[in-house]
PDB file of C-alpha atoms in Angstrom:
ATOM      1  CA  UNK A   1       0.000   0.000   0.000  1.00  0.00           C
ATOM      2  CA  UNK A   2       1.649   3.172  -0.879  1.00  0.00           C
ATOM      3  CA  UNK A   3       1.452   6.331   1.638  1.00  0.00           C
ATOM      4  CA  UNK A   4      -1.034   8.540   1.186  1.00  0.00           C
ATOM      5  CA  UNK A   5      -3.337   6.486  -0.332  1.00  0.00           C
ATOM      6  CA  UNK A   6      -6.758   6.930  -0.254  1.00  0.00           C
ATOM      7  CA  UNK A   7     -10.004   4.409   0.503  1.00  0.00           C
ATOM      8  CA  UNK A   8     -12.776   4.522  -1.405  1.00  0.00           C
ATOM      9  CA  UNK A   9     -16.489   2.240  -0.581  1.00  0.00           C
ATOM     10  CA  UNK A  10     -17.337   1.824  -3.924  1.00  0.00           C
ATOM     11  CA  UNK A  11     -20.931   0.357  -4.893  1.00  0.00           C
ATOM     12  CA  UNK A  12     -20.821   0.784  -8.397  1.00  0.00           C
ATOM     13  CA  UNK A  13     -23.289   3.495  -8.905  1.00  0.00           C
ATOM     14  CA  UNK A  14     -22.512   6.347 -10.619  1.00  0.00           C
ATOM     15  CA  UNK A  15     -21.660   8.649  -7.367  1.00  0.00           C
ATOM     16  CA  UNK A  16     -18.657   6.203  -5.740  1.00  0.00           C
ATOM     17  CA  UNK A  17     -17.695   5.335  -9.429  1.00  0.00           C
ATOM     18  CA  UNK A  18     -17.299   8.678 -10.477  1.00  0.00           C
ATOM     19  CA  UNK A  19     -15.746   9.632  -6.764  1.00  0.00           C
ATOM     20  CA  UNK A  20     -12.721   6.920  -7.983  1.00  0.00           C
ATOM     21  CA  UNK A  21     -11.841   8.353 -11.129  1.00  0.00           C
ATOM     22  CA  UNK A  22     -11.918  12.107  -9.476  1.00  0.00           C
ATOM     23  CA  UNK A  23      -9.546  11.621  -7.092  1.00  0.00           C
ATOM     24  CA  UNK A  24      -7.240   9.367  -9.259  1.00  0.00           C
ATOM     25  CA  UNK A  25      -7.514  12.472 -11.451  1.00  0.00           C
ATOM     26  CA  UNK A  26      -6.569  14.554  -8.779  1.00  0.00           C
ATOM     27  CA  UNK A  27      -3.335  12.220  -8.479  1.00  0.00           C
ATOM     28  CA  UNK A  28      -4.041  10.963  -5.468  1.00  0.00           C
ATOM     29  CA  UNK A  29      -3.419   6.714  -5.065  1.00  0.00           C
ATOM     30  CA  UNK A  30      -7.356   5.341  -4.634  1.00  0.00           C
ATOM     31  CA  UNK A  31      -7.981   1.908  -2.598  1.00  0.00           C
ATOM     32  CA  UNK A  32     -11.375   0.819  -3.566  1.00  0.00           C
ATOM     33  CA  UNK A  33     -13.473  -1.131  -1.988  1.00  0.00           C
ATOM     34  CA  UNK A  34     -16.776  -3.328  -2.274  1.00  0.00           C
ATOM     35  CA  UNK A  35     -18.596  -4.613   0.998  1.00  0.00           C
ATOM     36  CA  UNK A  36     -20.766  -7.784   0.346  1.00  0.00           C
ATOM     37  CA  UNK A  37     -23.761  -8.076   2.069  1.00  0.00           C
ATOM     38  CA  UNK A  38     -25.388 -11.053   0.570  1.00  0.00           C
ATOM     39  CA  UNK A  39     -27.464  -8.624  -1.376  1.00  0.00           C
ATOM     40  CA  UNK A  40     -29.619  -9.920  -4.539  1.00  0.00           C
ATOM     41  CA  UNK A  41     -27.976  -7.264  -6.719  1.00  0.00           C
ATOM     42  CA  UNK A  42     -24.522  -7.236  -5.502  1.00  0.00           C
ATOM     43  CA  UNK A  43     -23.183 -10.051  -7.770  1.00  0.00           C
ATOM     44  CA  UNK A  44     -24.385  -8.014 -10.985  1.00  0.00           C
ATOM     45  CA  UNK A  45     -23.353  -4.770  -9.246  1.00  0.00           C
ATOM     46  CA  UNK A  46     -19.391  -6.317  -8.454  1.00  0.00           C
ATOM     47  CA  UNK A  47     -19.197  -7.509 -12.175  1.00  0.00           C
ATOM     48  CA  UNK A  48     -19.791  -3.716 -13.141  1.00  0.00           C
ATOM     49  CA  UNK A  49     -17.835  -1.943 -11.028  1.00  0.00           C
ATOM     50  CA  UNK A  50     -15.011  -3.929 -12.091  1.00  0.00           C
ATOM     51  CA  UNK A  51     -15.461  -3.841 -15.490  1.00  0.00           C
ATOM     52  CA  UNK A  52     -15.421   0.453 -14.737  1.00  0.00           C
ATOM     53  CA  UNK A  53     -12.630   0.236 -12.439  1.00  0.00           C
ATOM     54  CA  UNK A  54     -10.699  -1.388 -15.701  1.00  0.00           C
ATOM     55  CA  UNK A  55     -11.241   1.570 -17.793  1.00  0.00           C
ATOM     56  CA  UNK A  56      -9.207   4.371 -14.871  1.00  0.00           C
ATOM     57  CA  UNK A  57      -6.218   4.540 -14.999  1.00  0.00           C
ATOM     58  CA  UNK A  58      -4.169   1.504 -13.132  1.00  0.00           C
ATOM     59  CA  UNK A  59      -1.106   3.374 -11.833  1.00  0.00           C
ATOM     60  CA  UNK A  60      -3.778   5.574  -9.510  1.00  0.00           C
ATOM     61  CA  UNK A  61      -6.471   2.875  -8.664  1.00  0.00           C
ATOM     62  CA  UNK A  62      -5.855  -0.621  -7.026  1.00  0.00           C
ATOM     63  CA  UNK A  63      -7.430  -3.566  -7.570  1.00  0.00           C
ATOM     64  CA  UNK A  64     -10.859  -3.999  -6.087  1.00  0.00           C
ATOM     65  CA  UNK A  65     -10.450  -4.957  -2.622  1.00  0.00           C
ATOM     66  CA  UNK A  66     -13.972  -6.910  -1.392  1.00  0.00           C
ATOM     67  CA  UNK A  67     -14.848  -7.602   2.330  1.00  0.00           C
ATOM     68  CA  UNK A  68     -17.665 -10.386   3.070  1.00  0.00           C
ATOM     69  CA  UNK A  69     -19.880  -8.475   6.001  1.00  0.00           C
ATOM     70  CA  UNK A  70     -23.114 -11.247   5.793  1.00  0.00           C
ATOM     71  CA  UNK A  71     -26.202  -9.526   7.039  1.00  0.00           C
ATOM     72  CA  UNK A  72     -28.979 -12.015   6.079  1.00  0.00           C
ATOM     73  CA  UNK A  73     -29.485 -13.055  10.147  1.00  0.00           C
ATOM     74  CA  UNK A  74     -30.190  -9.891  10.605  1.00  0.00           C
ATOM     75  CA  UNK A  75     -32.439  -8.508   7.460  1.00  0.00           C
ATOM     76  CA  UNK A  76     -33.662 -12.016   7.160  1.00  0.00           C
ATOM     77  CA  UNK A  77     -37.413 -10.938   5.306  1.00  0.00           C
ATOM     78  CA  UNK A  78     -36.033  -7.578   3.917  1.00  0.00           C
ATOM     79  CA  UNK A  79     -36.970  -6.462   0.507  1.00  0.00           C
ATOM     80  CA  UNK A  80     -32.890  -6.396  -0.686  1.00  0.00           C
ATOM     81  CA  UNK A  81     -33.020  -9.955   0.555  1.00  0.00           C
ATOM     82  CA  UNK A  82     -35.522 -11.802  -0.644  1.00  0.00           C
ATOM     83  CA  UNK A  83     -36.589  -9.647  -3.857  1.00  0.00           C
ATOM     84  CA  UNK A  84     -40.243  -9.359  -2.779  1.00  0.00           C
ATOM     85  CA  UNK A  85     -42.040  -5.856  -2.863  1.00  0.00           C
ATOM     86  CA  UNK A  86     -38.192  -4.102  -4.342  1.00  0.00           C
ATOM     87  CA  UNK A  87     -39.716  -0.147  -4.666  1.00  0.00           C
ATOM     88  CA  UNK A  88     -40.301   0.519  -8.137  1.00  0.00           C
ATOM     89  CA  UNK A  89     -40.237   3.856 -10.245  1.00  0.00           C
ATOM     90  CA  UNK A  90     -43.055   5.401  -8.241  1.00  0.00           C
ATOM     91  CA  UNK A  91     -42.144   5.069  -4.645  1.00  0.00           C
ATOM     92  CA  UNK A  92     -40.270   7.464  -2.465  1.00  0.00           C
ATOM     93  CA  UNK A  93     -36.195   7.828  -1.826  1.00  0.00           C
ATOM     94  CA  UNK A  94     -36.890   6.496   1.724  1.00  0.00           C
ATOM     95  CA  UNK A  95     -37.951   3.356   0.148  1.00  0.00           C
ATOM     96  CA  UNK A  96     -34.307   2.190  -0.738  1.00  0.00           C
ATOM     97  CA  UNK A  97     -33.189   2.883   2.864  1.00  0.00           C
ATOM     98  CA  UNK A  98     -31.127   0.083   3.963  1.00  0.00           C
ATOM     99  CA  UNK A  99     -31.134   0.011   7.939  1.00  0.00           C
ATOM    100  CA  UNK A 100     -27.749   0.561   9.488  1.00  0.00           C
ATOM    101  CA  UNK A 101     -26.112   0.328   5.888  1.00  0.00           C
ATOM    102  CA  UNK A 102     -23.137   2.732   6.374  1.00  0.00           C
ATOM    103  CA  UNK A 103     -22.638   1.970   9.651  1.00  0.00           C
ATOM    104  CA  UNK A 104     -21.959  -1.170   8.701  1.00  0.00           C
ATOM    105  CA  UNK A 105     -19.896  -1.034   5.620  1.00  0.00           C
ATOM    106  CA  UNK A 106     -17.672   1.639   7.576  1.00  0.00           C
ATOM    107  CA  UNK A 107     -17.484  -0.671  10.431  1.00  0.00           C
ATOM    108  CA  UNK A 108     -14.961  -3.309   8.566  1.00  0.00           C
ATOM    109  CA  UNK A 109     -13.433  -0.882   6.051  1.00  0.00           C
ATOM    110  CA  UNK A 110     -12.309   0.980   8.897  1.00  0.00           C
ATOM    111  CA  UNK A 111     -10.974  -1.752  10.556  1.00  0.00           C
ATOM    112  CA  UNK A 112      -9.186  -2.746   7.294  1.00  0.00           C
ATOM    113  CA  UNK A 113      -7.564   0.687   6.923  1.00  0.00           C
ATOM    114  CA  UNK A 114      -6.476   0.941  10.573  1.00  0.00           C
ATOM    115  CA  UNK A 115      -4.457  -2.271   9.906  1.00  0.00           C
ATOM    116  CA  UNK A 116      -2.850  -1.231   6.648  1.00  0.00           C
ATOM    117  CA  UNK A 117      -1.900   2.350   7.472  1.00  0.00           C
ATOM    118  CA  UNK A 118      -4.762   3.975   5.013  1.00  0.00           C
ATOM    119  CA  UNK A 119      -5.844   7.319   7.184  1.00  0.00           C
ATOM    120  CA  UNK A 120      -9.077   8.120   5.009  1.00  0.00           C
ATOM    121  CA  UNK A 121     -11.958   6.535   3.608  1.00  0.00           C
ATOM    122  CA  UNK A 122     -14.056   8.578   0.771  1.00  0.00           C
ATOM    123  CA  UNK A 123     -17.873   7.967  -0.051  1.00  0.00           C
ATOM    124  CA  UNK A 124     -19.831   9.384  -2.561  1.00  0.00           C
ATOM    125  CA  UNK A 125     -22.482  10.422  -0.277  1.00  0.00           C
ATOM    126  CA  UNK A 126     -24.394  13.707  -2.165  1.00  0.00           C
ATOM    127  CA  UNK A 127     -26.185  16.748  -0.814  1.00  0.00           C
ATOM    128  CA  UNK A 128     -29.610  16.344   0.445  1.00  0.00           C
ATOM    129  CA  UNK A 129     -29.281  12.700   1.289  1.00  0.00           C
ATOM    130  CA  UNK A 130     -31.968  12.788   3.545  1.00  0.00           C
ATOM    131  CA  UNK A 131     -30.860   9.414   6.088  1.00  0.00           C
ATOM    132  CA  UNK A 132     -29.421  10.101   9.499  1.00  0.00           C
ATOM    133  CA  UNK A 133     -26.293   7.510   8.321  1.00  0.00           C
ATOM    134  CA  UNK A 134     -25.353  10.091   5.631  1.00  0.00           C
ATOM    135  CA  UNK A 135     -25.182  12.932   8.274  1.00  0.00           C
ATOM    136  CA  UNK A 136     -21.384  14.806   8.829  1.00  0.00           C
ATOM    137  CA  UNK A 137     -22.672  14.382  13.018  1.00  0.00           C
ATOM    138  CA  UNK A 138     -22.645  10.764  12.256  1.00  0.00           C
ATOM    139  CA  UNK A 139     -19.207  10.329  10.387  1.00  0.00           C
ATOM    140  CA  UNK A 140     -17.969  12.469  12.951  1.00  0.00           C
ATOM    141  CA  UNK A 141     -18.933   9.890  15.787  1.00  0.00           C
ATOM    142  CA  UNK A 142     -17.690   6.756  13.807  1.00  0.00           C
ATOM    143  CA  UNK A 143     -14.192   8.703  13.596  1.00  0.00           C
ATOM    144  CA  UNK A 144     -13.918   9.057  16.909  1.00  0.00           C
ATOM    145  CA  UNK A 145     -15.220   5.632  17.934  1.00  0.00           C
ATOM    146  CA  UNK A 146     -11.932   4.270  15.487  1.00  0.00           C
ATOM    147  CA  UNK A 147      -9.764   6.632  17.240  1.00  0.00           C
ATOM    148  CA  UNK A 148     -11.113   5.388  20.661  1.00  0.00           C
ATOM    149  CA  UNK A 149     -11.871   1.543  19.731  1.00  0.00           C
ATOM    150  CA  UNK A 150      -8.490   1.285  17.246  1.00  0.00           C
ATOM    151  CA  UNK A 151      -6.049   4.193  18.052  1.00  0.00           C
ATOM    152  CA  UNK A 152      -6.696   4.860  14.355  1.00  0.00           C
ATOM    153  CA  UNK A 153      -6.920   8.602  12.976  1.00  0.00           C
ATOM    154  CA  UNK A 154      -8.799   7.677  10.185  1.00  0.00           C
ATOM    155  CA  UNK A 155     -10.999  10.673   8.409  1.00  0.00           C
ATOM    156  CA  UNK A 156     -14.496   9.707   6.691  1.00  0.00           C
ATOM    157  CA  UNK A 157     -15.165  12.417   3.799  1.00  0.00           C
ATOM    158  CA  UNK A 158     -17.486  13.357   1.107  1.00  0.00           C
ATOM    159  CA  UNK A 159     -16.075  15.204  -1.288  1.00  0.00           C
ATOM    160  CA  UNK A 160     -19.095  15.118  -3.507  1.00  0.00           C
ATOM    161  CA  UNK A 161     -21.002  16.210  -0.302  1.00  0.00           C
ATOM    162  CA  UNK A 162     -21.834  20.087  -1.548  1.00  0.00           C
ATOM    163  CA  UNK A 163     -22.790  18.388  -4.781  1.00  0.00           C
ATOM    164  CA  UNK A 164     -26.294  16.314  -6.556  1.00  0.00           C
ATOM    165  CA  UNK A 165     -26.169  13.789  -8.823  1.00  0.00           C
ATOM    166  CA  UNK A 166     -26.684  15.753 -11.616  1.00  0.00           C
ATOM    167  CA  UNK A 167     -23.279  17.825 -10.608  1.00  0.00           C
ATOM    168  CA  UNK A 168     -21.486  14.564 -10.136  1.00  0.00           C
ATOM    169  CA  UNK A 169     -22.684  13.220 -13.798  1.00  0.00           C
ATOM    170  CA  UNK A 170     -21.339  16.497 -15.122  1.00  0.00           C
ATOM    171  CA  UNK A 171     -17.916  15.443 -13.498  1.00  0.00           C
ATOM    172  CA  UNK A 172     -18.235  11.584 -15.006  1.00  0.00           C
ATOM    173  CA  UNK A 173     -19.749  12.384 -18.375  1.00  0.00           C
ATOM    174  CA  UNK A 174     -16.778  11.710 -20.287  1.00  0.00           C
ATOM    175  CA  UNK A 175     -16.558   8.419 -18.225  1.00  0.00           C
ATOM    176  CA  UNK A 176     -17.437   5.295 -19.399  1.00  0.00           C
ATOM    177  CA  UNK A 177     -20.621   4.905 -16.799  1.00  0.00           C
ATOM    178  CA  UNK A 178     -22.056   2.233 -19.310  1.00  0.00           C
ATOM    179  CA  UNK A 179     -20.237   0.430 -16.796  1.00  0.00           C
ATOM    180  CA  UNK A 180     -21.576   1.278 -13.375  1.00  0.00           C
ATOM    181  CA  UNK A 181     -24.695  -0.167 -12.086  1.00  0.00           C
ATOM    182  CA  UNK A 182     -27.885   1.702 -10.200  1.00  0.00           C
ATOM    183  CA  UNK A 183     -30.177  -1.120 -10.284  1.00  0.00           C
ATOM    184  CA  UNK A 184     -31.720  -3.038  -6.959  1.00  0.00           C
ATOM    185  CA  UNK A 185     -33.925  -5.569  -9.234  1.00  0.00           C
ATOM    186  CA  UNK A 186     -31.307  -6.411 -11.779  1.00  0.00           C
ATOM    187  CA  UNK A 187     -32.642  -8.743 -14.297  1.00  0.00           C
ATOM    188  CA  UNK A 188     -29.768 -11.195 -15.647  1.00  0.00           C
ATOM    189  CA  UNK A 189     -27.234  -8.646 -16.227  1.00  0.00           C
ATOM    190  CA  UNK A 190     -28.677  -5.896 -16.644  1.00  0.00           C
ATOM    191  CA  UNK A 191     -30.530  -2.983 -15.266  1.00  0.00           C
ATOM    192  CA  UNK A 192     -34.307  -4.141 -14.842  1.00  0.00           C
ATOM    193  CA  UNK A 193     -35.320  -0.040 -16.028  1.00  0.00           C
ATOM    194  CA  UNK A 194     -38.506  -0.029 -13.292  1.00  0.00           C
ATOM    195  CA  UNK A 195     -37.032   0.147 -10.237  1.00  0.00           C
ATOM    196  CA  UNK A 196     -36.378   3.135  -7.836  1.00  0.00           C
ATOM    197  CA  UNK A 197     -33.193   3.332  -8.498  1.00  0.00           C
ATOM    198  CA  UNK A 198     -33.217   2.898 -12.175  1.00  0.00           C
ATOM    199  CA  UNK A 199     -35.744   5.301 -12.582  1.00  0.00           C
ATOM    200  CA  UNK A 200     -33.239   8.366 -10.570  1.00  0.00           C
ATOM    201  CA  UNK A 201     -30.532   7.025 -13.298  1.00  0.00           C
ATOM    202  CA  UNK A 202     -32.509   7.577 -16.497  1.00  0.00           C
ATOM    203  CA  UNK A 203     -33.817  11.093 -14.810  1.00  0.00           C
ATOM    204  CA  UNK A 204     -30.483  12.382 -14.168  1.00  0.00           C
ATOM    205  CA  UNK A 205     -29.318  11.319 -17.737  1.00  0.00           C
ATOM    206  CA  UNK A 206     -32.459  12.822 -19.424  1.00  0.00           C
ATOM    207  CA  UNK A 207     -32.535  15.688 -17.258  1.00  0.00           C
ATOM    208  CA  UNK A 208     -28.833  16.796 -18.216  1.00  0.00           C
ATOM    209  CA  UNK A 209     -29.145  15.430 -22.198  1.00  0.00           C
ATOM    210  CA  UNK A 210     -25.894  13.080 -21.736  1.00  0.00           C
ATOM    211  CA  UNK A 211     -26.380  10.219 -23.665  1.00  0.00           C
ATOM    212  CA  UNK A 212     -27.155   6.818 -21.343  1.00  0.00           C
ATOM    213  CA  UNK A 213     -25.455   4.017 -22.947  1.00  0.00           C
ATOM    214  CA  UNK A 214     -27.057   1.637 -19.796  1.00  0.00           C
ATOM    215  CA  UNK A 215     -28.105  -1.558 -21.230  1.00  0.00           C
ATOM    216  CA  UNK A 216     -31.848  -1.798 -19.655  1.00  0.00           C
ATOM    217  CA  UNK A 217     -34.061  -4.931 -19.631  1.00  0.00           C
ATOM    218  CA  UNK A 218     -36.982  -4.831 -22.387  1.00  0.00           C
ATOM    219  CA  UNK A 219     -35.563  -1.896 -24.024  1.00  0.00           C
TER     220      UNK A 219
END
């Protein structure tokens, strides 16, 4: 790991993805990394971000690091989980709220950093995220419960925090975000094009006239 370097929790939507190839534009080493949950997207979702991660530049960005976190004894019924009732184009943001989600992919990636000298971890959290997980209070408290619980200094930032999604496709439009993934009802491969999440991709894309290249199901 070379000093300085920087962690990244990548999901493979457009905000992390684009959050990777900003900083490695900004010269700065990037660590990404992919938390598994035992999600019903995730395996689709991996497979993308990978195939993006291929396209930045390989001097800059490490290989995809993943970390298994299982969650399924304690979602057991959820939506994510067993694929019943997934909120479609028509329901509300707080729909896709996973319970406890950052807290718990920031509770082994900083572990992981603290034991391999990486001092920051990056997420592509946005402005207006409207969940209490996403708040600077929170991140605050989870730093210093790693400097208390690991003796670890390790920052949690949001660069793309002042910023929507519609700023942070600006930054990634000549990227090759064919590549990333949105979708939380993937279907095969590729995006299913009805769910909530698919439905805030092609917005963002239409609403901004960039060109989505996203492979969608049925279309």
């Amino acid at each position: 790991m070379r000093p300085g370097t920087v962690a990244v929790l990548a999901s493979g939507g457009l905000d992390s993805a684009i959050l990777v190839a900003e900083l490695a534009r900004e010269g700065q080493d990037v660590q990404p990394i992919y938390v598994r949950f035992g999600l019903v997207w995730e395996e689709v979702e991996e497979a993308h971000l990978r195939r993006f991660l291929a396209t930045l530049p390989a001097e800059r960005v490490a290989p995809l690091l993943t970390l298994d976190f299982p969650i399924a004894d304690v979602y057991q019924s959820h939506w994510s989980l067993s694929a019943r009732g997934i909120p479609d184009a028509d329901s509300p943001d707080e729909a896709v709220y996973l319970p406890g989600r950052n807290l718990l992919l920031l509770a082994k990636a900083i572990v992981w950093c603290a034991l391999h000298d990486v001092t920051a971890i990056n997420l592509g959290t946005l402005k207006g995220n409207p969940f209490a997980d996403a708040s600077r209070e929170f991140f605050a408290a989870v730093e210093q419960v790693a400097h208390i619980g690991l003796g670890a200094p390790i920052e949690i930032e949001m660069p793309f925090g002042t910023l929507t999604k519609a700023d942070v496709l600006q930054l990634g439009r000549d990227l090759q975000l064919q590549h990333t993934f949105s979708c939380i009802d993937p279907q095969g491969s590729q995006h299913c094009g009805r769910c909530n999440k698919c439905a805030e991709r092609r917005r963002v894309f239409a609403d901004l006239s960039i060109e989505d290249r996203t492979p969608y199901a049925g279309s």
